[in-house]
Short mmCIF file of C-alpha atoms and ligand atoms in Angstrom, two decimals:
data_model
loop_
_atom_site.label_atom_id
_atom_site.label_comp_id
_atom_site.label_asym_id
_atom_site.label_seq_id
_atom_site.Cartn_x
_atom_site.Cartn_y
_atom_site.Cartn_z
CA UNK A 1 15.39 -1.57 -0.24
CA UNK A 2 11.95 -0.80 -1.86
CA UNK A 3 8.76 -2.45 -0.50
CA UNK A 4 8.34 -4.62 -4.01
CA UNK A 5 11.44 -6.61 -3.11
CA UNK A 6 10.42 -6.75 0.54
CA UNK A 7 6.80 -8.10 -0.11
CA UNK A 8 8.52 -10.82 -2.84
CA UNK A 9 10.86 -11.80 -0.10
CA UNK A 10 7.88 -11.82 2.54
CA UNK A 11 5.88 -14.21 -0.07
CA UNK A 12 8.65 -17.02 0.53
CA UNK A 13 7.01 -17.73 3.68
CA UNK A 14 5.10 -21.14 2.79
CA UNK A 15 1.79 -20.54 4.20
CA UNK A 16 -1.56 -23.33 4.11
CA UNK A 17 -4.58 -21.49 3.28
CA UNK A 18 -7.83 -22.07 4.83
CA UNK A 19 -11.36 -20.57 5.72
CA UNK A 20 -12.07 -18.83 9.01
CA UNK A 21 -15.57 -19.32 9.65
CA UNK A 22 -17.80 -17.84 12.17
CA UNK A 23 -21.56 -17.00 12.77
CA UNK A 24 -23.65 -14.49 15.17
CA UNK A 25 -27.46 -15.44 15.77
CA UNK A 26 -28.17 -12.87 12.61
CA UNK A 27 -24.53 -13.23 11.07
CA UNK A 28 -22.53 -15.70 9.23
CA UNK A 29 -19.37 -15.63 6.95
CA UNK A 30 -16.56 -17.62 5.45
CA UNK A 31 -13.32 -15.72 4.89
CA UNK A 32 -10.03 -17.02 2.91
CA UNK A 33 -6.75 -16.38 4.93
CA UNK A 34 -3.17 -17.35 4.54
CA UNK A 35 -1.30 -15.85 7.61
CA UNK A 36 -2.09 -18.40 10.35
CA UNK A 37 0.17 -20.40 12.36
CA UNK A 38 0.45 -23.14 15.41
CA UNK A 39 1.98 -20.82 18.40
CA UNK A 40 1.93 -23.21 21.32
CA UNK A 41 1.51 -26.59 22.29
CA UNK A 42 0.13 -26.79 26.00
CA UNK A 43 -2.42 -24.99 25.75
CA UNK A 44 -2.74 -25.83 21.94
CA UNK A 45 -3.02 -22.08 20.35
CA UNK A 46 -3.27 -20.65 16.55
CA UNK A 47 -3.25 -17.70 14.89
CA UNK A 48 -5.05 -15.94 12.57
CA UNK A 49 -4.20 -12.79 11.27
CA UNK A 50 -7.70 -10.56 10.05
CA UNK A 51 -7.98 -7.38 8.68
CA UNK A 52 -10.32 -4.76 10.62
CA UNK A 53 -12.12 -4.42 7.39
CA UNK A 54 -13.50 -7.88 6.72
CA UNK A 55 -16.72 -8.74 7.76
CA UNK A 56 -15.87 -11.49 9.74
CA UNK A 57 -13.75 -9.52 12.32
CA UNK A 58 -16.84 -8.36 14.68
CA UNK A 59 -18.10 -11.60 14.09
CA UNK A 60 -15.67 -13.06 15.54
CA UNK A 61 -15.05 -10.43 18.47
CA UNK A 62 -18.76 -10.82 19.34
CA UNK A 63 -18.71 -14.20 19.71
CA UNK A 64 -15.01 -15.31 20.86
CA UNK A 65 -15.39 -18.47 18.50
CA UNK A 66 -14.87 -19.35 15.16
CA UNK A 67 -13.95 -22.59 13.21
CA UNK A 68 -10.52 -22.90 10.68
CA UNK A 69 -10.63 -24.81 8.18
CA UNK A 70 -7.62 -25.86 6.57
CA UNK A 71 -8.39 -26.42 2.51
CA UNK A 72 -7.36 -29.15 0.59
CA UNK A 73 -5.37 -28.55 -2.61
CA UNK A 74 -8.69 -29.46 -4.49
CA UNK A 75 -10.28 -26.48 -2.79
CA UNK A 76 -8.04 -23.56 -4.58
CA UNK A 77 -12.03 -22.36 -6.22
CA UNK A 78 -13.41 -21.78 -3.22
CA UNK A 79 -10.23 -19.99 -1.33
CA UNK A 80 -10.28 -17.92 -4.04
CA UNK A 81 -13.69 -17.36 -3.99
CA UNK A 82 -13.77 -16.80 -0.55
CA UNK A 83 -11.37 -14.55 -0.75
CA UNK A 84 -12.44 -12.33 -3.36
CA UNK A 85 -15.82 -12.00 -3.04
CA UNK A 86 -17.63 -10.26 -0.04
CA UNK A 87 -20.01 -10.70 2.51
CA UNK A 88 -21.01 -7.21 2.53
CA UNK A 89 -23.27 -7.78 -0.69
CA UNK A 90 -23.69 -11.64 -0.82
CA UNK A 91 -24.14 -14.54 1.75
CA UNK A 92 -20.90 -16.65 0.94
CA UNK A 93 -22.46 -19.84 1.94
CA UNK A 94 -25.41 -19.64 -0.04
CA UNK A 95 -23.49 -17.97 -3.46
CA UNK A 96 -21.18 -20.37 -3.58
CA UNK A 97 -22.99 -23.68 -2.29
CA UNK A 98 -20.45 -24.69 0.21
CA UNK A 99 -20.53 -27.80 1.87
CA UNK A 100 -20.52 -27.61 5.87
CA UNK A 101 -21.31 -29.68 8.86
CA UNK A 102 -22.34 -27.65 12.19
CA UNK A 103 -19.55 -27.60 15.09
CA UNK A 104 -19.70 -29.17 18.10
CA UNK A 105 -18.61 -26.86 20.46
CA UNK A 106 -18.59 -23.45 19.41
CA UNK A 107 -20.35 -21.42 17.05
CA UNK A 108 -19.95 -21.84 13.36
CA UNK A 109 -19.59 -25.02 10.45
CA UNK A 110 -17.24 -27.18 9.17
CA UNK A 111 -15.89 -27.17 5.95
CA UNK A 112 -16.20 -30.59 3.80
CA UNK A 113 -13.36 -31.75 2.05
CA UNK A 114 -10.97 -29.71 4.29
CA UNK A 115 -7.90 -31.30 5.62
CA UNK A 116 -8.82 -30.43 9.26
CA UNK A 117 -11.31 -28.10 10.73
CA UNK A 118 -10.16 -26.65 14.04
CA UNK A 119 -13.12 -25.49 16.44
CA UNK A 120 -11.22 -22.32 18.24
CA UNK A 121 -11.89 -20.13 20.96
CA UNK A 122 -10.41 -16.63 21.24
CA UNK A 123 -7.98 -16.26 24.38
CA UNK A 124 -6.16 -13.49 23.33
CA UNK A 125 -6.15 -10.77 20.45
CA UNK A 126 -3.59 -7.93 19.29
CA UNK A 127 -3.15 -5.37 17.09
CA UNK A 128 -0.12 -6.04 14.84
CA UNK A 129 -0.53 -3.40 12.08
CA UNK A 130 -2.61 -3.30 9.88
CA UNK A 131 -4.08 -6.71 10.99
CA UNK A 132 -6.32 -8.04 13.96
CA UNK A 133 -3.90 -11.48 15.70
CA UNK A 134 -7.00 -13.46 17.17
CA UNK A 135 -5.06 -16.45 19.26
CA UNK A 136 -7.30 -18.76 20.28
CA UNK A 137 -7.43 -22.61 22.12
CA UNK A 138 -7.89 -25.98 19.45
CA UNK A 139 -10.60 -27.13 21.29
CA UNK A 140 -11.50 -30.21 19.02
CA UNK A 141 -9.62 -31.19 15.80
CA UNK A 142 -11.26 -33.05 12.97
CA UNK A 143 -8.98 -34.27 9.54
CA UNK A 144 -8.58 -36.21 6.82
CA UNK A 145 -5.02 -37.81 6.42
CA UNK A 146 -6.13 -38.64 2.50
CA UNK A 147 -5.96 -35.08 1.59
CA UNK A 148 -3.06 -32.99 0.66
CA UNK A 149 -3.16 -29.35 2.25
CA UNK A 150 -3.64 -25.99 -0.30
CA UNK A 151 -0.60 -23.59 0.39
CA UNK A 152 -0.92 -20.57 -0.48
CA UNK A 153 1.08 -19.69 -4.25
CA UNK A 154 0.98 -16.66 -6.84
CA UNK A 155 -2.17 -18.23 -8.34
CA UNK A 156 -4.05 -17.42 -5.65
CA UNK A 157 -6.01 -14.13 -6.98
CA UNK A 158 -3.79 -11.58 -4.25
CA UNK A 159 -0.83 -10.13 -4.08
CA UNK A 160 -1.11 -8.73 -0.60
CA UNK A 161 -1.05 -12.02 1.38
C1 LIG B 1 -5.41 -16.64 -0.85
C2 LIG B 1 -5.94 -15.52 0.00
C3 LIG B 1 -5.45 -15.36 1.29
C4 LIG B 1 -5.96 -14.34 2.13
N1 LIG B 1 -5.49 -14.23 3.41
C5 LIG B 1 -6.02 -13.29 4.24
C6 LIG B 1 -5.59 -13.21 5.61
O1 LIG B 1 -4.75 -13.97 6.09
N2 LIG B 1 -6.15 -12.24 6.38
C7 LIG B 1 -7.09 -11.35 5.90
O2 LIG B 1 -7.57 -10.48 6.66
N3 LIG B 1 -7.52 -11.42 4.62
C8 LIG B 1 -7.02 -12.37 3.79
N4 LIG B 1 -7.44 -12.46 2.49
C9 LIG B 1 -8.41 -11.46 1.98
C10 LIG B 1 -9.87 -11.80 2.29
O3 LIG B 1 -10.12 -13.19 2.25
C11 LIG B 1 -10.77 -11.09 1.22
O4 LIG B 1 -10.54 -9.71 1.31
C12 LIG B 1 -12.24 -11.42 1.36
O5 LIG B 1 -12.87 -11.14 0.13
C13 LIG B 1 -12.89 -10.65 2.49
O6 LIG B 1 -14.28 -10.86 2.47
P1 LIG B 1 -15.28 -9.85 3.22
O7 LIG B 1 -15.37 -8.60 2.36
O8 LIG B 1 -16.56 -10.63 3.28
O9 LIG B 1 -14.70 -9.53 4.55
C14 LIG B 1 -6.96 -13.46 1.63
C15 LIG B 1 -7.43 -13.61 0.31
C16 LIG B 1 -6.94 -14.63 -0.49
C17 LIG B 1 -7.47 -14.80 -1.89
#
């Protein structure tokens, strides 16, 4: 079995994609990812699956918080935006002129447009890989039942996720 045919077997896993956002007093960032998931109900916990490498990952370990955004299916610029570009060189929020709304109880924004932004504390993390698994608590939902979620598809500008 060679490791194309695994990874286009892997890619029929229907994933949403949305924007893990998070922000230090000196720090802020808004990163594209596709490998999340619900994992329990009482407490309610997600995942999200990050990369060492991305700027958002001690941003996120520093603070314990961040906010995920689920994107709408009109949002498919900015994930891929997001996702491409890098916060190493550019401040996301300001080179791409998104739209946010501060959160109400832990550090970082909203996403406008999104069909739910999830304000999440980090309970747990693990190494799985090549990947960071931050599982953290829901600790206040917002959504909009009018929009239609983005899932992630070949059009989205990567072939690794
Ligand atoms: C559709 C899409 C899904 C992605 N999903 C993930 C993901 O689940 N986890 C991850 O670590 N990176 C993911 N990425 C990659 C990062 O979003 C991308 O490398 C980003 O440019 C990192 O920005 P940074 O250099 O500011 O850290 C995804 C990218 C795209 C386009």
């Amino acid at each position: 079995m060679n490791d194309d045919q695994i990874k286009k077997g892997l890619r029929k896993i229907v994933n949403p994609v949305g924007l893990v956002v998070a922000k230090t007093d000196e720090k802020r960032d808004a990163t594209t990812v596709a490998w999340i998931s619900k994992v329990s109900n009482q407490p309610p916990l997600i995942m999200v699956s990050i990369a060492p490498e991305r700027y958002i990952h001690p941003l996120i370990q520093e603070t314990g918080e961040f906010v995920l955004a689920l994107l709408s299916e009109d949002q498919d610029g900015l994930a891929l935006s997001c996702g491409t570009k890098t916060a190493y060189t550019i401040d996301k929020f300001d080179d791409m002129d998104i739209m946010t709304k501060e959160a109400q109880l832990v550090k970082g924004f909203h996403i406008k447009g999104a069909v739910a932004n999830l304000e999440c504390r980090v309970k747990d993390s693990l190494t799985a890989g090549d990947h960071t698994l931050f599982i953290a608590e829901v600790l206040a939902a917002d959504y909009d039942d009018a929009k239609k979620p983005l899932i992630m598809s070949d059009k989205m500008g990567t072939t690794d996720y």
